[in-house]
mmCIF file of C-alpha atoms in Angstrom:
data_model
loop_
_atom_site.group_PDB
_atom_site.id
_atom_site.type_symbol
_atom_site.label_atom_id
_atom_site.label_comp_id
_atom_site.label_asym_id
_atom_site.label_seq_id
_atom_site.Cartn_x
_atom_site.Cartn_y
_atom_site.Cartn_z
ATOM 1 C CA PHE A 675 13.359 27.321 7.716
ATOM 2 C CA MET A 676 14.506 25.697 11.025
ATOM 3 C CA SER A 677 12.763 22.694 12.550
ATOM 4 C CA LYS A 678 11.371 22.490 16.050
ATOM 5 C CA LYS A 679 11.666 19.627 17.975
ATOM 6 C CA ILE A 680 7.928 18.141 19.862
ATOM 7 C CA LYS A 681 8.930 16.227 22.615
ATOM 8 C CA LYS A 682 6.820 13.068 23.190
ATOM 9 C CA LYS A 683 5.999 12.623 26.787
ATOM 10 C CA SER A 684 3.658 9.460 27.078
ATOM 11 C CA LYS A 685 2.304 7.435 24.590
ATOM 12 C CA GLU A 686 -0.657 4.712 25.044
ATOM 13 C CA THR A 687 -2.522 2.223 22.914
ATOM 14 C CA ILE A 688 -6.194 2.507 22.877
ATOM 15 C CA HIS A 689 -7.486 0.053 20.927
ATOM 16 C CA LYS A 690 -5.054 -2.947 19.380
ATOM 17 C CA ASN A 691 -6.318 -5.648 16.379
ATOM 18 C CA PRO A 692 -4.642 -8.172 14.175
ATOM 19 C CA TRP A 693 -4.237 -4.870 11.950
ATOM 20 C CA SER A 694 -3.035 -2.016 13.554
ATOM 21 C CA GLU A 695 -2.979 0.031 16.818
ATOM 22 C CA TYR A 696 -4.685 2.982 17.490
ATOM 23 C CA LYS A 697 -2.710 5.071 19.644
ATOM 24 C CA HIS A 698 -2.661 8.550 21.562
ATOM 25 C CA ASP A 699 0.736 10.267 22.041
ATOM 26 C CA VAL A 700 0.969 13.330 24.870
ATOM 27 C CA PHE A 701 3.446 15.906 23.436
ATOM 28 C CA GLU A 702 5.470 19.083 24.466
ATOM 29 C CA TYR A 703 5.729 22.084 21.970
ATOM 30 C CA PRO A 704 9.276 23.606 22.468
ATOM 31 C CA ASP A 705 7.526 26.501 24.070
ATOM 32 C CA GLY A 706 5.854 24.336 26.727
ATOM 33 C CA ARG A 707 2.373 23.723 25.618
ATOM 34 C CA GLY A 708 1.383 20.230 25.380
ATOM 35 C CA GLY A 709 -0.823 18.407 22.821
ATOM 36 C CA ASN A 710 -2.375 15.707 21.967
ATOM 37 C CA TYR A 711 -1.713 13.117 18.995
ATOM 38 C CA TYR A 712 -3.923 10.162 17.899
ATOM 39 C CA TYR A 713 -2.946 8.069 15.096
ATOM 40 C CA LEU A 714 -3.206 4.566 13.477
ATOM 41 C CA GLU A 715 -0.225 2.567 12.953
ATOM 42 C CA THR A 716 0.378 -1.175 11.154
ATOM 43 C CA SER A 717 3.504 -3.074 10.521
ATOM 44 C CA GLY A 718 3.376 -1.734 7.713
ATOM 45 C CA GLY A 719 2.813 -3.097 3.742
ATOM 46 C CA VAL A 720 3.818 -4.460 0.338
ATOM 47 C CA MET A 721 2.318 -3.726 -3.009
ATOM 48 C CA VAL A 722 3.773 -5.363 -6.291
ATOM 49 C CA VAL A 723 3.500 -4.485 -9.893
ATOM 50 C CA PRO A 724 3.536 -7.615 -11.606
ATOM 51 C CA VAL A 725 4.415 -7.726 -15.103
ATOM 52 C CA LEU A 726 3.912 -10.176 -17.845
ATOM 53 C CA PRO A 727 6.638 -11.238 -20.256
ATOM 54 C CA ASP A 728 4.555 -9.134 -23.124
ATOM 55 C CA GLY A 729 5.057 -6.630 -20.896
ATOM 56 C CA ARG A 730 1.094 -6.567 -19.825
ATOM 57 C CA ILE A 731 0.674 -5.474 -16.393
ATOM 58 C CA ILE A 732 -1.663 -7.332 -13.608
ATOM 59 C CA LEU A 733 -4.032 -5.710 -11.455
ATOM 60 C CA VAL A 734 -6.830 -6.986 -8.962
ATOM 61 C CA GLN A 735 -10.174 -5.332 -8.792
ATOM 62 C CA GLN A 736 -11.670 -6.189 -5.175
ATOM 63 C CA TYR A 737 -14.565 -4.330 -3.170
ATOM 64 C CA ARG A 738 -13.196 -1.799 -0.316
ATOM 65 C CA TYR A 739 -15.893 -1.475 2.397
ATOM 66 C CA LEU A 740 -15.000 2.220 3.554
ATOM 67 C CA ALA A 741 -15.442 3.165 0.267
ATOM 68 C CA GLY A 742 -18.124 1.036 -0.895
ATOM 69 C CA ARG A 743 -17.221 0.393 -4.273
ATOM 70 C CA HIS A 744 -14.723 -1.519 -6.279
ATOM 71 C CA SER A 745 -11.714 -0.808 -6.529
ATOM 72 C CA VAL A 746 -8.513 -1.577 -9.028
ATOM 73 C CA GLU A 747 -5.198 -1.515 -7.447
ATOM 74 C CA PHE A 748 -1.822 -3.666 -7.285
ATOM 75 C CA PRO A 749 -1.735 -6.474 -5.299
ATOM 76 C CA SER A 750 -0.946 -5.484 -1.859
ATOM 77 C CA GLY A 751 -0.956 -6.401 1.971
ATOM 78 C CA GLY A 752 0.401 -5.769 5.239
ATOM 79 C CA ILE A 753 3.154 -7.675 6.545
ATOM 80 C CA LYS A 754 3.176 -10.240 9.393
ATOM 81 C CA GLN A 755 5.534 -9.635 12.397
ATOM 82 C CA GLU A 756 7.630 -12.683 11.287
ATOM 83 C CA MET A 757 8.488 -11.522 7.707
ATOM 84 C CA THR A 758 11.028 -10.015 5.761
ATOM 85 C CA LEU A 759 9.448 -7.467 3.553
ATOM 86 C CA THR A 760 10.189 -9.865 0.169
ATOM 87 C CA GLN A 761 8.753 -12.798 1.567
ATOM 88 C CA ALA A 762 5.929 -10.492 2.556
ATOM 89 C CA ALA A 763 5.669 -9.442 -1.173
ATOM 90 C CA ILE A 764 5.717 -12.442 -2.949
ATOM 91 C CA LEU A 765 3.255 -14.084 -0.572
ATOM 92 C CA GLU A 766 0.891 -10.983 -1.520
ATOM 93 C CA LEU A 767 1.603 -11.536 -5.020
ATOM 94 C CA LYS A 768 0.724 -15.208 -4.987
ATOM 95 C CA GLU A 769 -2.382 -15.180 -2.729
ATOM 96 C CA GLU A 770 -3.863 -12.169 -4.670
ATOM 97 C CA THR A 771 -3.277 -13.319 -8.533
ATOM 98 C CA GLY A 772 -1.999 -16.678 -8.570
ATOM 99 C CA TYR A 773 1.510 -15.795 -10.238
ATOM 100 C CA ASP A 774 5.112 -16.597 -8.652
ATOM 101 C CA ALA A 775 7.743 -13.789 -9.199
ATOM 102 C CA ASP A 776 10.497 -15.125 -11.459
ATOM 103 C CA GLU A 777 12.291 -11.816 -10.344
ATOM 104 C CA LEU A 778 11.227 -9.135 -7.351
ATOM 105 C CA ILE A 779 12.952 -5.924 -7.317
ATOM 106 C CA SER A 780 12.471 -2.999 -4.285
ATOM 107 C CA VAL A 781 11.829 0.376 -6.120
ATOM 108 C CA GLY A 782 10.965 2.572 -3.573
ATOM 109 C CA GLU A 783 8.448 3.627 -0.235
ATOM 110 C CA PHE A 784 6.022 5.804 0.717
ATOM 111 C CA GLU A 785 3.904 6.884 3.681
ATOM 112 C CA PRO A 786 -0.031 6.969 2.263
ATOM 113 C CA SER A 787 -1.465 9.568 4.523
ATOM 114 C CA ARG A 788 1.384 10.733 7.100
ATOM 115 C CA GLY A 789 -0.559 13.014 9.430
ATOM 116 C CA LEU A 790 -3.081 10.011 10.276
ATOM 117 C CA LEU A 791 -1.070 6.598 9.920
ATOM 118 C CA LYS A 792 2.270 5.300 10.572
ATOM 119 C CA ASP A 793 2.145 2.789 7.581
ATOM 120 C CA ARG A 794 5.134 2.333 5.398
ATOM 121 C CA ILE A 795 4.395 0.916 2.195
ATOM 122 C CA HIS A 796 7.022 -0.475 0.376
ATOM 123 C CA ILE A 797 7.020 -1.268 -3.439
ATOM 124 C CA PHE A 798 8.105 -3.780 -5.501
ATOM 125 C CA VAL A 799 8.320 -5.070 -9.246
ATOM 126 C CA ALA A 800 7.544 -8.483 -9.907
ATOM 127 C CA GLN A 801 8.814 -10.228 -13.492
ATOM 128 C CA VAL A 802 5.706 -13.012 -13.187
ATOM 129 C CA SER A 803 5.038 -15.871 -15.505
ATOM 130 C CA GLY A 804 3.242 -19.464 -15.026
ATOM 131 C CA GLY A 805 -0.195 -18.039 -12.749
ATOM 132 C CA GLY A 806 -1.619 -20.630 -10.843
ATOM 133 C CA ALA A 807 -4.521 -20.130 -8.710
ATOM 134 C CA PRO A 808 -5.081 -17.225 -6.334
ATOM 135 C CA THR A 809 -5.431 -18.481 -2.877
ATOM 136 C CA HIS A 810 -6.638 -15.421 -1.056
ATOM 137 C CA ASP A 811 -8.571 -15.192 2.098
ATOM 138 C CA THR A 812 -12.090 -15.787 2.754
ATOM 139 C CA THR A 813 -12.737 -11.583 3.634
ATOM 140 C CA GLU A 814 -11.300 -10.908 0.050
ATOM 141 C CA ASP A 815 -13.201 -10.836 -3.239
ATOM 142 C CA ILE A 816 -10.637 -10.418 -5.727
ATOM 143 C CA GLU A 817 -10.754 -10.279 -10.022
ATOM 144 C CA ILE A 818 -7.908 -10.187 -11.910
ATOM 145 C CA MET A 819 -7.545 -7.339 -14.525
ATOM 146 C CA VAL A 820 -4.452 -7.372 -16.861
ATOM 147 C CA ARG A 821 -3.551 -4.191 -18.944
ATOM 148 C CA TYR A 822 -0.692 -2.609 -21.059
ATOM 149 C CA PRO A 823 1.015 0.406 -19.596
ATOM 150 C CA ASP A 824 -0.892 2.862 -21.636
ATOM 151 C CA GLU A 825 -4.445 1.132 -20.455
ATOM 152 C CA VAL A 826 -3.372 1.985 -16.791
ATOM 153 C CA GLU A 827 -2.331 5.514 -17.377
ATOM 154 C CA ALA A 828 -6.057 5.760 -19.263
ATOM 155 C CA LEU A 829 -7.594 4.068 -15.844
ATOM 156 C CA ILE A 830 -5.989 6.611 -13.760
ATOM 157 C CA ARG A 831 -7.411 9.419 -16.170
ATOM 158 C CA GLN A 832 -10.397 8.080 -16.096
ATOM 159 C CA ASN A 833 -10.632 7.640 -12.722
ATOM 160 C CA ASP A 834 -11.437 4.140 -12.852
ATOM 161 C CA ILE A 835 -8.215 3.506 -10.308
ATOM 162 C CA TRP A 836 -8.955 5.975 -7.624
ATOM 163 C CA ASP A 837 -6.599 3.650 -4.600
ATOM 164 C CA GLY A 838 -4.084 6.781 -3.681
ATOM 165 C CA GLU A 839 -1.247 3.760 -3.050
ATOM 166 C CA THR A 840 -1.747 2.565 -6.407
ATOM 167 C CA MET A 841 -1.242 5.453 -8.206
ATOM 168 C CA ALA A 842 1.738 6.690 -6.079
ATOM 169 C CA ALA A 843 3.128 2.719 -6.524
ATOM 170 C CA TRP A 844 2.526 3.584 -10.735
ATOM 171 C CA SER A 845 4.193 6.991 -10.365
ATOM 172 C CA LEU A 846 7.724 5.018 -9.239
ATOM 173 C CA VAL A 847 7.311 2.703 -11.852
ATOM 174 C CA ARG A 848 5.660 4.481 -15.048
ATOM 175 C CA HIS A 849 8.830 5.635 -16.143
ATOM 176 C CA GLN A 850 10.141 1.880 -17.049
ATOM 177 C CA PHE A 851 7.091 1.050 -19.015
ATOM 178 C CA ILE A 852 5.778 4.674 -20.622
ATOM 179 C CA THR A 853 8.359 6.399 -22.803
ATOM 180 C CA ASN A 854 6.331 9.824 -23.469
#
């Protein structure tokens, strides 16, 4: 298989808000034909798999407007411009669950929808203890759930966890918790 390079001719931002930019690129194929590409670009995000001393996993449940239903997920959020990945992960964990990370380990990254979005998600595992009160913002209505790893597996199989980012994050870390 030989890769054929597509050449970007121009780019523009069609719309920008605090979370993302809607962009349009004009490009050229190797044979000279032109094309247009429209996509959403963000500053990326972090997702944290919080683990309690007894091995249980902390998840959050929140309403997702586009889906019109509640979603069970790992704590996650966007990376603010001035933050490192670690700072963003610690902040999201604290905001959404009230827990502090005793230890935070980077385990991987992925692009959730590489054809439509430019939105790299960085995954962390956090050993946590001593939770406090969550400090999420006014747009979030979050409920904390605590489950054993086999229960997380069951939630995925039953489609109670349907969030693709959560399932991708779990696929990166599940070997640490599931031995079969």
